[in-house]
Every structure is written in structure tokens, then in C-alpha cells.
Coordinates of N, CA and C and ligand atoms in Angstrom, one line a residue:
M1 N -77.2 -40.7 -50.8 CA -76.2 -40.1 -51.7 C -75.2 -39.4 -50.9
T2 N -74.0 -39.3 -51.5 CA -72.9 -38.6 -50.8 C -72.4 -37.5 -51.8
P3 N -71.4 -36.7 -51.4 CA -70.9 -35.7 -52.3 C -70.3 -36.3 -53.6
H4 N -69.8 -37.6 -53.6 CA -69.1 -38.1 -54.7 C -69.8 -39.4 -55.3
I5 N -70.8 -39.9 -54.7 CA -71.5 -41.1 -55.1 C -73.0 -40.9 -55.1
N6 N -73.6 -41.1 -56.3 CA -75.1 -40.9 -56.3 C -75.9 -42.2 -56.3
A7 N -75.4 -43.2 -55.7 CA -76.1 -44.5 -55.5 C -77.1 -44.3 -54.3
Q8 N -78.1 -45.2 -54.3 CA -79.0 -45.2 -53.1 C -78.5 -46.2 -52.1
T9 N -78.9 -46.0 -50.8 CA -78.5 -46.9 -49.8 C -78.9 -48.4 -50.2
G10 N -78.0 -49.3 -50.0 CA -78.2 -50.7 -50.4 C -77.8 -51.0 -51.8
D11 N -77.4 -50.0 -52.6 CA -77.0 -50.3 -54.0 C -75.7 -51.0 -54.1
F12 N -74.8 -50.9 -53.1 CA -73.5 -51.6 -53.2 C -73.5 -52.9 -52.4
A13 N -72.8 -53.9 -53.0 CA -72.6 -55.2 -52.3 C -71.6 -54.9 -51.1
E14 N -71.4 -55.9 -50.2 CA -70.5 -55.7 -49.1 C -69.0 -55.7 -49.6
T15 N -68.8 -56.3 -50.8 CA -67.4 -56.3 -51.3 C -67.4 -55.5 -52.6
V16 N -66.4 -54.6 -52.7 CA -66.2 -53.8 -53.9 C -64.8 -54.0 -54.4
L17 N -64.7 -54.3 -55.7 CA -63.4 -54.3 -56.4 C -63.2 -52.9 -56.9
M18 N -62.0 -52.4 -56.8 CA -61.7 -51.1 -57.2 C -60.5 -50.9 -58.1
P19 N -60.7 -50.7 -59.4 CA -59.7 -50.3 -60.3 C -59.6 -48.8 -60.3
G20 N -58.5 -48.3 -60.8 CA -58.3 -46.8 -60.9 C -59.3 -46.2 -61.9
D21 N -59.4 -46.8 -63.1 CA -60.0 -46.3 -64.2 C -61.5 -46.6 -64.3
P22 N -62.4 -45.6 -64.5 CA -63.8 -45.9 -64.6 C -64.2 -46.8 -65.7
L23 N -63.5 -46.7 -66.8 CA -63.8 -47.6 -67.9 C -63.4 -49.0 -67.7
R24 N -62.3 -49.2 -66.8 CA -61.9 -50.5 -66.4 C -63.0 -51.1 -65.5
A25 N -63.6 -50.2 -64.6 CA -64.7 -50.7 -63.8 C -65.9 -51.2 -64.6
K26 N -66.2 -50.5 -65.7 CA -67.3 -50.9 -66.6 C -66.9 -52.2 -67.3
Y27 N -65.7 -52.3 -67.7 CA -65.2 -53.5 -68.4 C -65.3 -54.7 -67.4
I28 N -64.9 -54.5 -66.2 CA -64.9 -55.6 -65.2 C -66.3 -56.1 -65.0
A29 N -67.2 -55.1 -64.8 CA -68.6 -55.4 -64.5 C -69.2 -56.1 -65.7
E30 N -69.0 -55.7 -66.9 CA -69.6 -56.3 -68.1 C -69.0 -57.7 -68.4
T31 N -67.7 -57.8 -68.1 CA -67.0 -59.1 -68.5 C -67.2 -60.2 -67.4
Y32 N -67.2 -59.8 -66.2 CA -67.1 -60.8 -65.1 C -68.4 -61.0 -64.3
L33 N -69.2 -60.0 -64.3 CA -70.4 -60.1 -63.4 C -71.7 -60.3 -64.2
E34 N -72.7 -60.9 -63.5 CA -74.0 -61.1 -64.1 C -75.0 -60.1 -63.5
N35 N -76.1 -59.9 -64.2 CA -77.2 -59.1 -63.7 C -76.7 -57.7 -63.2
V36 N -75.9 -57.1 -64.0 CA -75.2 -55.9 -63.6 C -76.0 -54.6 -63.8
R37 N -75.9 -53.7 -62.9 CA -76.5 -52.4 -63.1 C -75.6 -51.3 -62.7
E38 N -75.6 -50.1 -63.3 CA -74.8 -49.0 -62.9 C -75.4 -48.4 -61.7
V39 N -74.6 -48.1 -60.7 CA -75.2 -47.6 -59.4 C -74.7 -46.2 -59.1
T40 N -73.6 -45.7 -59.7 CA -73.2 -44.4 -59.5 C -72.4 -43.9 -60.7
N41 N -72.4 -42.6 -61.0 CA -71.7 -42.0 -62.1 C -71.2 -40.6 -61.9
V42 N -71.2 -40.1 -60.6 CA -70.8 -38.7 -60.4 C -69.3 -38.5 -60.9
R43 N -69.1 -37.5 -61.7 CA -67.8 -37.2 -62.3 C -67.4 -38.3 -63.2
N44 N -68.3 -39.1 -63.7 CA -68.0 -40.3 -64.5 C -67.1 -41.3 -63.8
V45 N -67.1 -41.2 -62.5 CA -66.4 -42.3 -61.7 C -67.4 -43.4 -61.5
L46 N -67.4 -44.3 -62.4 CA -68.5 -45.3 -62.5 C -68.4 -46.4 -61.4
G47 N -69.6 -46.8 -61.0 CA -69.7 -47.9 -60.0 C -70.9 -48.8 -60.5
F48 N -70.7 -50.1 -60.3 CA -71.7 -51.1 -60.8 C -71.9 -52.2 -59.7
T49 N -73.1 -52.7 -59.7 CA -73.3 -53.9 -58.8 C -73.9 -55.0 -59.6
G50 N -73.5 -56.2 -59.4 CA -74.0 -57.4 -60.1 C -73.7 -58.6 -59.2
E51 N -73.5 -59.8 -59.9 CA -73.3 -61.0 -59.1 C -72.1 -61.7 -59.7
Y52 N -71.3 -62.3 -58.9 CA -70.2 -63.2 -59.3 C -70.5 -64.6 -58.8
K53 N -70.7 -65.5 -59.7 CA -71.1 -66.9 -59.2 C -72.3 -66.8 -58.3
G54 N -73.2 -66.0 -58.5 CA -74.5 -65.9 -57.7 C -74.3 -65.0 -56.5
K55 N -73.1 -64.5 -56.2 CA -72.9 -63.7 -55.0 C -72.8 -62.2 -55.3
P56 N -73.5 -61.4 -54.6 CA -73.5 -59.9 -54.9 C -72.1 -59.4 -54.8
L57 N -71.7 -58.6 -55.8 CA -70.4 -58.0 -55.9 C -70.5 -56.6 -56.6
S58 N -69.8 -55.7 -56.1 CA -69.7 -54.4 -56.8 C -68.3 -54.1 -57.3
V59 N -68.3 -53.2 -58.3 CA -67.0 -52.7 -58.8 C -67.1 -51.2 -59.0
M60 N -66.2 -50.4 -58.4 CA -66.2 -49.0 -58.6 C -64.8 -48.4 -58.7
A61 N -64.6 -47.5 -59.6 CA -63.3 -46.9 -59.8 C -62.9 -46.0 -58.6
H62 N -61.6 -45.9 -58.4 CA -61.2 -45.0 -57.3 C -60.3 -43.8 -57.8
G63 N -60.2 -43.7 -59.1 CA -59.4 -42.6 -59.6 C -57.9 -42.8 -59.3
M64 N -57.1 -41.7 -59.4 CA -55.7 -41.8 -59.2 C -55.2 -41.1 -58.0
G65 N -54.4 -41.8 -57.2 CA -53.7 -41.2 -56.1 C -54.5 -41.4 -54.8
M66 N -53.8 -41.1 -53.7 CA -54.3 -41.4 -52.4 C -55.5 -40.4 -51.9
P67 N -55.5 -39.1 -52.3 CA -56.6 -38.3 -52.0 C -57.9 -38.8 -52.6
S68 N -57.8 -39.3 -53.9 CA -58.9 -39.8 -54.6 C -59.5 -41.1 -54.0
I69 N -58.6 -42.1 -53.8 CA -59.1 -43.3 -53.3 C -59.7 -43.1 -51.8
S70 N -59.1 -42.2 -51.1 CA -59.5 -41.9 -49.8 C -61.0 -41.4 -49.7
I71 N -61.3 -40.6 -50.7 CA -62.7 -40.1 -50.8 C -63.7 -41.2 -51.0
Y72 N -63.4 -42.0 -52.1 CA -64.3 -43.1 -52.4 C -64.4 -44.2 -51.4
A73 N -63.3 -44.6 -50.9 CA -63.3 -45.6 -49.8 C -64.0 -45.1 -48.6
H74 N -63.8 -43.9 -48.2 CA -64.5 -43.4 -47.0 C -66.0 -43.4 -47.2
E75 N -66.4 -43.0 -48.3 CA -67.9 -42.9 -48.5 C -68.5 -44.3 -48.7
L76 N -67.8 -45.2 -49.4 CA -68.3 -46.6 -49.5 C -68.5 -47.2 -48.2
I77 N -67.5 -47.0 -47.3 CA -67.5 -47.7 -46.0 C -68.5 -47.0 -45.1
N78 N -68.5 -45.7 -45.0 CA -69.3 -45.0 -44.0 C -70.7 -44.7 -44.4
F79 N -71.0 -44.7 -45.7 CA -72.4 -44.4 -46.1 C -73.1 -45.5 -46.8
Y80 N -72.3 -46.5 -47.3 CA -72.9 -47.6 -48.0 C -72.6 -48.9 -47.4
G81 N -72.0 -49.0 -46.2 CA -71.8 -50.2 -45.5 C -70.9 -51.2 -46.1
V82 N -70.0 -50.8 -47.0 CA -69.1 -51.7 -47.6 C -68.1 -52.2 -46.6
K83 N -67.8 -53.6 -46.7 CA -67.0 -54.2 -45.7 C -65.7 -54.8 -46.2
Q84 N -65.6 -54.9 -47.5 CA -64.3 -55.4 -48.1 C -64.0 -54.6 -49.4
L85 N -62.8 -54.1 -49.4 CA -62.4 -53.3 -50.6 C -61.2 -53.9 -51.2
I86 N -61.2 -54.3 -52.5 CA -60.1 -54.9 -53.1 C -59.6 -54.0 -54.3
R87 N -58.5 -53.4 -54.1 CA -57.9 -52.6 -55.2 C -57.3 -53.6 -56.2
V88 N -57.6 -53.3 -57.5 CA -57.0 -54.1 -58.6 C -56.4 -53.1 -59.5
G89 N -55.0 -53.1 -59.6 CA -54.4 -52.0 -60.4 C -53.1 -52.4 -61.0
S90 N -52.3 -51.4 -61.4 CA -51.0 -51.7 -62.0 C -49.9 -51.0 -61.1
C91 N -48.7 -51.4 -61.4 CA -47.6 -50.9 -60.6 C -46.3 -50.9 -61.4
G92 N -45.4 -50.1 -60.9 CA -44.1 -50.1 -61.5 C -43.1 -51.0 -60.7
G93 N -42.5 -51.9 -61.4 CA -41.6 -52.8 -60.7 C -40.3 -52.1 -60.2
V94 N -39.9 -52.6 -59.0 CA -38.6 -52.1 -58.4 C -37.7 -53.3 -58.2
D95 N -38.2 -54.4 -57.7 CA -37.4 -55.6 -57.5 C -36.9 -56.1 -58.8
E96 N -35.6 -56.4 -58.9 CA -34.9 -56.7 -60.2 C -35.4 -58.1 -60.7
E97 N -35.9 -58.9 -59.8 CA -36.4 -60.2 -60.3 C -37.8 -60.1 -60.9
L98 N -38.5 -59.0 -60.7 CA -39.9 -58.9 -61.2 C -39.8 -58.7 -62.7
K99 N -40.8 -59.4 -63.4 CA -40.9 -59.2 -64.8 C -42.2 -58.5 -65.1
L100 N -42.2 -57.9 -66.3 CA -43.5 -57.2 -66.7 C -44.6 -58.3 -66.7
R101 N -45.8 -57.9 -66.2 CA -47.0 -58.7 -66.2 C -47.0 -59.6 -64.9
D102 N -46.0 -59.6 -64.1 CA -46.0 -60.4 -62.9 C -47.2 -59.9 -62.0
L103 N -47.7 -60.8 -61.2 CA -48.7 -60.4 -60.2 C -48.1 -60.1 -58.9
I104 N -48.6 -59.1 -58.2 CA -48.1 -58.7 -56.8 C -49.3 -58.6 -55.9
V105 N -49.2 -59.2 -54.7 CA -50.2 -58.9 -53.7 C -49.5 -58.2 -52.5
A106 N -49.9 -57.0 -52.2 CA -49.3 -56.2 -51.2 C -49.5 -56.8 -49.8
T107 N -48.4 -57.1 -49.0 CA -48.6 -57.5 -47.6 C -48.4 -56.3 -46.7
S108 N -48.0 -55.2 -47.3 CA -47.8 -53.9 -46.5 C -47.6 -52.8 -47.6
A109 N -47.8 -51.6 -47.2 CA -47.5 -50.5 -48.1 C -46.8 -49.4 -47.4
S110 N -45.6 -49.1 -47.8 CA -44.8 -48.0 -47.3 C -45.4 -46.7 -48.1
T111 N -45.0 -45.6 -47.7 CA -45.4 -44.4 -48.4 C -44.5 -43.2 -48.2
N112 N -44.5 -42.3 -49.2 CA -43.8 -41.0 -49.0 C -44.8 -39.9 -48.8
S113 N -46.1 -40.3 -48.6 CA -47.1 -39.3 -48.4 C -47.3 -39.0 -46.9
A114 N -47.7 -37.8 -46.7 CA -48.0 -37.4 -45.3 C -49.4 -37.8 -44.8
M115 N -50.2 -38.3 -45.8 CA -51.6 -38.6 -45.4 C -51.8 -39.6 -44.3
I116 N -51.0 -40.6 -44.3 CA -51.2 -41.7 -43.3 C -50.8 -41.1 -41.9
R117 N -49.7 -40.3 -41.9 CA -49.3 -39.7 -40.6 C -50.4 -38.8 -40.1
D118 N -51.1 -38.2 -41.0 CA -52.2 -37.3 -40.5 C -53.2 -38.1 -39.7
R119 N -53.4 -39.4 -40.1 CA -54.4 -40.2 -39.3 C -53.8 -40.8 -38.1
F120 N -52.5 -40.6 -37.9 CA -51.8 -41.4 -36.8 C -50.9 -40.5 -35.9
A121 N -51.4 -39.3 -35.6 CA -50.8 -38.4 -34.7 C -49.4 -38.0 -35.1
G122 N -49.1 -38.1 -36.4 CA -47.7 -37.7 -36.9 C -46.7 -38.8 -36.9
Y123 N -47.1 -40.0 -36.4 CA -46.2 -41.2 -36.4 C -46.3 -42.0 -37.7
D124 N -45.4 -43.0 -37.8 CA -45.4 -43.9 -39.0 C -46.3 -45.1 -38.8
Y125 N -47.5 -45.1 -39.4 CA -48.4 -46.2 -39.3 C -48.0 -47.3 -40.2
A126 N -48.1 -48.6 -39.8 CA -47.8 -49.7 -40.7 C -49.0 -50.1 -41.5
A127 N -49.2 -49.5 -42.7 CA -50.4 -49.8 -43.5 C -50.3 -51.2 -44.1
A128 N -51.3 -52.0 -43.8 CA -51.3 -53.4 -44.2 C -52.7 -53.9 -44.6
P129 N -52.8 -54.9 -45.4 CA -54.1 -55.4 -45.8 C -54.6 -56.3 -44.7
D130 N -55.9 -56.7 -44.9 CA -56.5 -57.6 -43.9 C -55.9 -59.1 -44.0
F131 N -55.6 -59.7 -42.9 CA -55.0 -61.0 -43.0 C -55.9 -62.1 -43.6
E132 N -57.2 -62.0 -43.2 CA -58.1 -63.0 -43.8 C -58.2 -62.9 -45.3
L133 N -58.2 -61.7 -45.8 CA -58.3 -61.5 -47.3 C -57.0 -62.0 -47.9
L134 N -55.9 -61.7 -47.2 CA -54.5 -62.1 -47.7 C -54.5 -63.6 -47.8
K135 N -55.0 -64.3 -46.8 CA -55.0 -65.7 -46.7 C -55.9 -66.3 -47.8
A136 N -57.1 -65.7 -48.0 CA -58.0 -66.2 -49.1 C -57.3 -66.0 -50.4
C137 N -56.6 -64.9 -50.6 CA -55.9 -64.6 -51.8 C -54.8 -65.6 -52.1
S138 N -54.1 -66.0 -51.1 CA -53.0 -66.9 -51.2 C -53.6 -68.3 -51.6
E139 N -54.7 -68.7 -51.0 CA -55.3 -69.9 -51.3 C -55.9 -69.9 -52.8
A140 N -56.5 -68.8 -53.1 CA -57.1 -68.7 -54.5 C -56.0 -68.7 -55.5
A141 N -54.8 -68.2 -55.2 CA -53.7 -68.2 -56.2 C -53.3 -69.7 -56.4
K142 N -53.2 -70.4 -55.3 CA -52.9 -71.9 -55.5 C -53.9 -72.6 -56.4
E143 N -55.2 -72.4 -56.1 CA -56.2 -73.0 -56.9 C -56.1 -72.7 -58.3
L144 N -55.8 -71.4 -58.6 CA -55.7 -70.9 -60.0 C -54.4 -71.2 -60.6
D145 N -53.4 -71.8 -59.9 CA -52.1 -72.1 -60.4 C -51.4 -70.8 -60.8
L146 N -51.6 -69.7 -60.0 CA -50.9 -68.5 -60.2 C -49.8 -68.3 -59.1
S147 N -48.8 -67.6 -59.4 CA -47.7 -67.4 -58.4 C -47.4 -65.9 -58.2
P148 N -48.3 -65.2 -57.5 CA -48.0 -63.8 -57.3 C -46.9 -63.6 -56.3
R149 N -46.2 -62.5 -56.4 CA -45.2 -62.1 -55.3 C -45.9 -61.4 -54.2
F150 N -45.7 -61.8 -53.0 CA -46.3 -61.2 -51.8 C -45.2 -60.3 -51.2
G151 N -45.5 -59.1 -50.9 CA -44.5 -58.3 -50.2 C -44.9 -56.8 -50.1
N152 N -43.9 -56.1 -49.6 CA -44.1 -54.6 -49.4 C -44.0 -53.8 -50.7
I153 N -45.0 -52.9 -50.8 CA -45.0 -52.0 -52.0 C -44.9 -50.6 -51.4
L154 N -44.7 -49.6 -52.3 CA -44.7 -48.2 -51.9 C -45.8 -47.5 -52.6
S155 N -46.6 -46.8 -51.8 CA -47.7 -45.9 -52.4 C -47.1 -44.5 -52.5
G156 N -46.8 -44.0 -53.7 CA -46.2 -42.7 -53.8 C -47.2 -41.6 -54.1
D157 N -46.8 -40.4 -53.8 CA -47.6 -39.2 -54.1 C -47.3 -38.7 -55.5
L158 N -46.1 -39.0 -56.0 CA -45.7 -38.4 -57.3 C -45.5 -39.5 -58.3
F159 N -46.1 -39.4 -59.4 CA -45.8 -40.3 -60.6 C -44.6 -39.7 -61.3
Y160 N -44.6 -38.4 -61.5 CA -43.4 -37.8 -62.1 C -42.6 -37.0 -61.1
G161 N -41.3 -37.2 -61.1 CA -40.4 -36.3 -60.3 C -40.2 -36.7 -58.9
S162 N -40.3 -38.0 -58.6 CA -40.0 -38.4 -57.2 C -38.6 -38.1 -56.8
N163 N -38.4 -38.0 -55.5 CA -37.1 -37.8 -54.9 C -36.1 -38.9 -55.5
P164 N -35.0 -38.5 -56.1 CA -34.1 -39.5 -56.7 C -33.5 -40.5 -55.6
A165 N -33.5 -40.1 -54.3 CA -33.0 -41.0 -53.3 C -34.0 -42.1 -53.0
L166 N -35.2 -42.0 -53.5 CA -36.3 -43.0 -53.1 C -36.0 -44.3 -53.7
L167 N -35.6 -44.3 -55.0 CA -35.4 -45.6 -55.7 C -34.4 -46.5 -55.0
P168 N -33.2 -46.0 -54.7 CA -32.2 -46.8 -54.0 C -32.7 -47.2 -52.6
A169 N -33.4 -46.3 -51.9 CA -33.9 -46.7 -50.6 C -34.9 -47.8 -50.7
M170 N -35.8 -47.8 -51.7 CA -36.7 -48.9 -51.9 C -36.0 -50.2 -52.2
Q171 N -34.9 -50.1 -53.0 CA -34.1 -51.3 -53.4 C -33.5 -51.9 -52.1
K172 N -32.9 -51.0 -51.3 CA -32.2 -51.4 -50.1 C -33.2 -52.1 -49.1
M173 N -34.4 -51.6 -49.1 CA -35.4 -52.1 -48.1 C -36.3 -53.3 -48.6
G174 N -36.0 -53.7 -49.9 CA -36.8 -54.8 -50.4 C -38.2 -54.5 -50.8
V175 N -38.5 -53.2 -51.2 CA -39.8 -52.9 -51.7 C -39.9 -53.4 -53.1
L176 N -41.1 -54.1 -53.4 CA -41.2 -54.8 -54.6 C -41.6 -53.8 -55.8
A177 N -42.5 -52.9 -55.5 CA -43.0 -52.1 -56.6 C -43.7 -50.8 -56.1
V178 N -43.9 -49.9 -57.0 CA -44.6 -48.6 -56.6 C -46.0 -48.5 -57.3
E179 N -46.9 -48.0 -56.5 CA -48.2 -47.6 -57.1 C -48.6 -46.4 -56.3
M180 N -49.9 -46.0 -56.3 CA -50.2 -44.7 -55.8 C -51.5 -44.7 -54.8
E181 N -51.9 -45.8 -54.4 CA -53.2 -45.8 -53.6 C -53.2 -46.7 -52.4
A182 N -52.5 -47.8 -52.4 CA -52.7 -48.9 -51.4 C -52.6 -48.4 -49.9
A183 N -51.6 -47.6 -49.6 CA -51.4 -47.3 -48.2 C -52.6 -46.5 -47.6
A184 N -53.1 -45.6 -48.5 CA -54.3 -44.9 -48.0 C -55.5 -45.8 -47.8
L185 N -55.7 -46.7 -48.7 CA -56.8 -47.7 -48.6 C -56.7 -48.5 -47.4
F186 N -55.5 -49.0 -47.1 CA -55.2 -49.9 -45.9 C -55.5 -49.1 -44.6
A187 N -55.1 -47.8 -44.6 CA -55.2 -47.0 -43.4 C -56.7 -46.7 -43.1
I188 N -57.4 -46.4 -44.2 CA -58.9 -46.1 -44.0 C -59.6 -47.4 -43.5
A189 N -59.3 -48.5 -44.2 CA -59.9 -49.8 -43.8 C -59.6 -50.1 -42.3
A190 N -58.4 -49.8 -41.9 CA -58.1 -50.1 -40.5 C -58.9 -49.2 -39.6
E191 N -58.9 -47.9 -39.9 CA -59.6 -47.0 -39.0 C -61.1 -47.3 -38.8
F192 N -61.7 -47.8 -39.9 CA -63.1 -48.1 -39.8 C -63.4 -49.6 -39.7
R193 N -62.4 -50.4 -39.4 CA -62.6 -51.8 -39.1 C -63.2 -52.6 -40.2
V194 N -62.8 -52.3 -41.4 CA -63.2 -53.2 -42.5 C -62.0 -53.8 -43.2
K195 N -62.2 -54.6 -44.2 CA -61.1 -55.4 -44.8 C -60.7 -54.8 -46.1
A196 N -59.3 -54.7 -46.3 CA -58.8 -54.2 -47.6 C -57.7 -55.1 -48.1
L197 N -57.6 -55.1 -49.4 CA -56.5 -55.9 -50.1 C -56.1 -55.2 -51.4
C198 N -54.9 -55.4 -51.8 CA -54.4 -54.8 -53.1 C -53.7 -55.8 -53.9
V199 N -54.2 -56.0 -55.1 CA -53.6 -57.0 -56.1 C -53.2 -56.1 -57.3
L200 N -52.0 -56.4 -57.8 CA -51.4 -55.5 -58.8 C -50.8 -56.3 -59.9
T201 N -50.7 -55.7 -61.1 CA -49.8 -56.3 -62.2 C -48.7 -55.3 -62.5
V202 N -47.6 -55.8 -62.8 CA -46.4 -55.0 -63.2 C -46.6 -54.5 -64.6
S203 N -46.8 -53.2 -64.7 CA -47.0 -52.6 -66.1 C -45.8 -51.9 -66.6
D204 N -44.8 -51.6 -65.8 CA -43.6 -51.0 -66.2 C -42.5 -51.3 -65.1
H205 N -41.3 -51.1 -65.5 CA -40.2 -51.4 -64.5 C -39.3 -50.2 -64.4
L206 N -39.1 -49.8 -63.1 CA -38.3 -48.6 -62.9 C -36.8 -48.8 -63.1
I207 N -36.3 -50.0 -63.1 CA -34.9 -50.3 -63.3 C -34.6 -50.5 -64.8
T208 N -35.4 -51.4 -65.3 CA -35.2 -51.8 -66.7 C -35.8 -50.8 -67.7
A209 N -36.7 -50.0 -67.2 CA -37.5 -49.0 -68.1 C -38.3 -49.7 -69.1
E210 N -38.6 -51.0 -69.0 CA -39.5 -51.7 -69.9 C -41.0 -51.3 -69.6
E211 N -41.8 -51.3 -70.6 CA -43.2 -51.0 -70.4 C -44.0 -52.1 -71.2
T212 N -45.2 -52.4 -70.7 CA -46.1 -53.3 -71.4 C -46.9 -52.6 -72.4
S213 N -47.2 -53.4 -73.5 CA -48.2 -52.8 -74.5 C -49.6 -53.0 -73.9
S214 N -50.5 -52.4 -74.6 CA -51.9 -52.5 -74.0 C -52.4 -53.9 -74.2
E215 N -52.0 -54.7 -75.2 CA -52.5 -56.1 -75.4 C -51.9 -56.9 -74.2
E216 N -50.6 -56.7 -73.9 CA -50.0 -57.5 -72.9 C -50.6 -57.2 -71.5
R217 N -51.0 -55.9 -71.4 CA -51.6 -55.6 -70.1 C -53.0 -56.3 -69.9
Q218 N -53.7 -56.5 -71.1 CA -55.0 -57.1 -71.0 C -54.9 -58.6 -70.5
N219 N -53.8 -59.3 -70.9 CA -53.6 -60.7 -70.5 C -53.4 -60.8 -69.0
S220 N -52.5 -60.0 -68.5 CA -52.1 -60.1 -67.1 C -53.3 -59.5 -66.3
F221 N -54.0 -58.6 -66.9 CA -55.2 -58.0 -66.2 C -56.2 -59.1 -65.9
N222 N -56.4 -60.0 -66.9 CA -57.4 -61.1 -66.7 C -57.0 -62.0 -65.6
Q223 N -55.7 -62.3 -65.5 CA -55.2 -63.2 -64.4 C -55.4 -62.5 -63.0
M224 N -55.1 -61.2 -63.0 CA -55.3 -60.4 -61.7 C -56.8 -60.4 -61.3
M225 N -57.7 -60.3 -62.4 CA -59.1 -60.3 -62.1 C -59.6 -61.6 -61.5
E226 N -59.1 -62.7 -62.1 CA -59.5 -64.0 -61.6 C -59.1 -64.2 -60.2
L227 N -57.9 -63.7 -59.9 CA -57.4 -63.8 -58.5 C -58.2 -63.0 -57.5
A228 N -58.5 -61.8 -57.9 CA -59.3 -60.9 -57.1 C -60.8 -61.4 -56.9
L229 N -61.3 -61.9 -58.0 CA -62.7 -62.4 -58.0 C -62.8 -63.6 -57.1
E230 N -61.9 -64.5 -57.2 CA -61.9 -65.7 -56.4 C -61.7 -65.4 -54.9
T231 N -60.8 -64.4 -54.7 CA -60.6 -64.0 -53.3 C -61.9 -63.4 -52.7
A232 N -62.5 -62.6 -53.5 CA -63.8 -61.9 -53.0 C -64.9 -63.0 -52.8
Y233 N -64.8 -64.1 -53.6 CA -65.9 -65.1 -53.5 C -65.7 -66.0 -52.3
A234 N -64.4 -66.1 -51.8 CA -64.0 -67.1 -50.8 C -64.9 -66.9 -49.5
Ligands
ADE1 N1 -48.5 -47.5 -61.6 C1 -48.0 -48.2 -62.7 N2 -46.7 -47.8 -62.9 C2 -46.4 -46.9 -61.9 C3 -45.2 -46.2 -61.6 N3 -44.2 -46.3 -62.4 N4 -45.3 -45.3 -60.6 C4 -46.4 -45.2 -59.9 N5 -47.5 -45.8 -60.1 C5 -47.5 -46.7 -61.1

């Protein structure tokens, strides 16, 4: 047990899919996995372990923001031996060609947070996912006939009230979308030599101000889940 996870040693599979929302974790476990059991519920941040196509797989929520995902990722890696962490979440589109419900796979994550610099002696660390997982994801996308956008995203500290200069800067530098966790996940995975990936769906758009309804989100969510599950299975 750890301060934030009450599972026993061995309760987690080597690969953990991580949505932000605990009820999403429950939905994923119940919908896509077999022989599922709940393995942790501290603060209602639920985690489950089951099987996908006969292979052990876990799913656990990471909450919102980089401090939260940092806690869960750290404990999963260092106390439960987790080797692959795949965030499945939503993001706000920045790139003008992105449409609502499009899929994005992060090939790197910029950030306006100081957290990554804290790990890197005050310098700018290039937070990026694992290449093997990226490759597996690209191959899984082809198999599933999906066309995610691959590119740089920004993991922000603020959902409300970001610096107004940030949006034009992201457009100038070709950032595809914003979310709030990937950079921290990539940095932790790098530090502890495990693999991480982040797959997202566009739930809202910062330029067009469009938003998806909950039904629309469910459809694109299913595509994102198939992509993440097949990547984990590869
Ligand atoms: N996740 C989904 N939409 C977002 C947005 N607009 N900003 C940050 N994170 C998000």
C-alpha cells in the first residue's frame, strides 16, 4: 500500500490505462476488460485489473492536472512495478484544422508548468512519449483504419485564466492541442525508465469555441479506447 493506492503488491498489470475520471476508469474496466476486479479506491480514485484478449491489463484514474497524475504515476511505477502507462483523455484543440472528436497522439508535450524544470535542474526538458509505444500506436491506428494526428501538445497548469499570450504562441509553434497531464507523465516515465504514451480526443476547440455533447464524446471515446487497447496489446 502507498499513501494514495490501497492495492496489494502484484495487483496491477505491467500496463495501466489512465483516464482522468474515476468513473471513466470503471466504465473502461467494465466495458473492455474481462475478469475485472477493483484493486484500489483511496479517495474514490478507482483502479481495476482484468484482461484484454487474455492479457493482464489495469486501468486507473489519474485525476486532474500534473500534481495529481505525478502522484499516481510515481506510486504505480515505484511501488507496483508498472512498466507502461497510457493516458487516455480529452483535450482542447488549437490547430485550426482539427475538428471536434478528432484523435491526437502526443509525440511531445510542451508545458507552462514549472514541474518539469524541477526535475531537470531548472532547464527545459523535452517531455516525450516512448518511441516503441508510439510506433505500436501508429501501427494499431492503421489496423483500425483510424487517422489520429501525431504532434506536439501543451500540458497546461491552468484550465481557467491562462496567459493570453499563450494561445498565439502555441499557434505560432504548431502546438496541436492543450490538456493538463502528459508532460508530467512523460517526465516521470523517463526518470524511472518506463514507457508512457498519451492518446486524446478533441472535446472542445480554443479557436472556434465549439464543444462536444456528452453523446458525441462517447463515440470518439470508443475509438480512442480501441486505439489505446490495441497499442497496449501489441
Ligand atoms: N481538456 C479538454 N479541454 C481542455 C482545455 N480546453 N484546456 C485544458 N485541458 C482540456
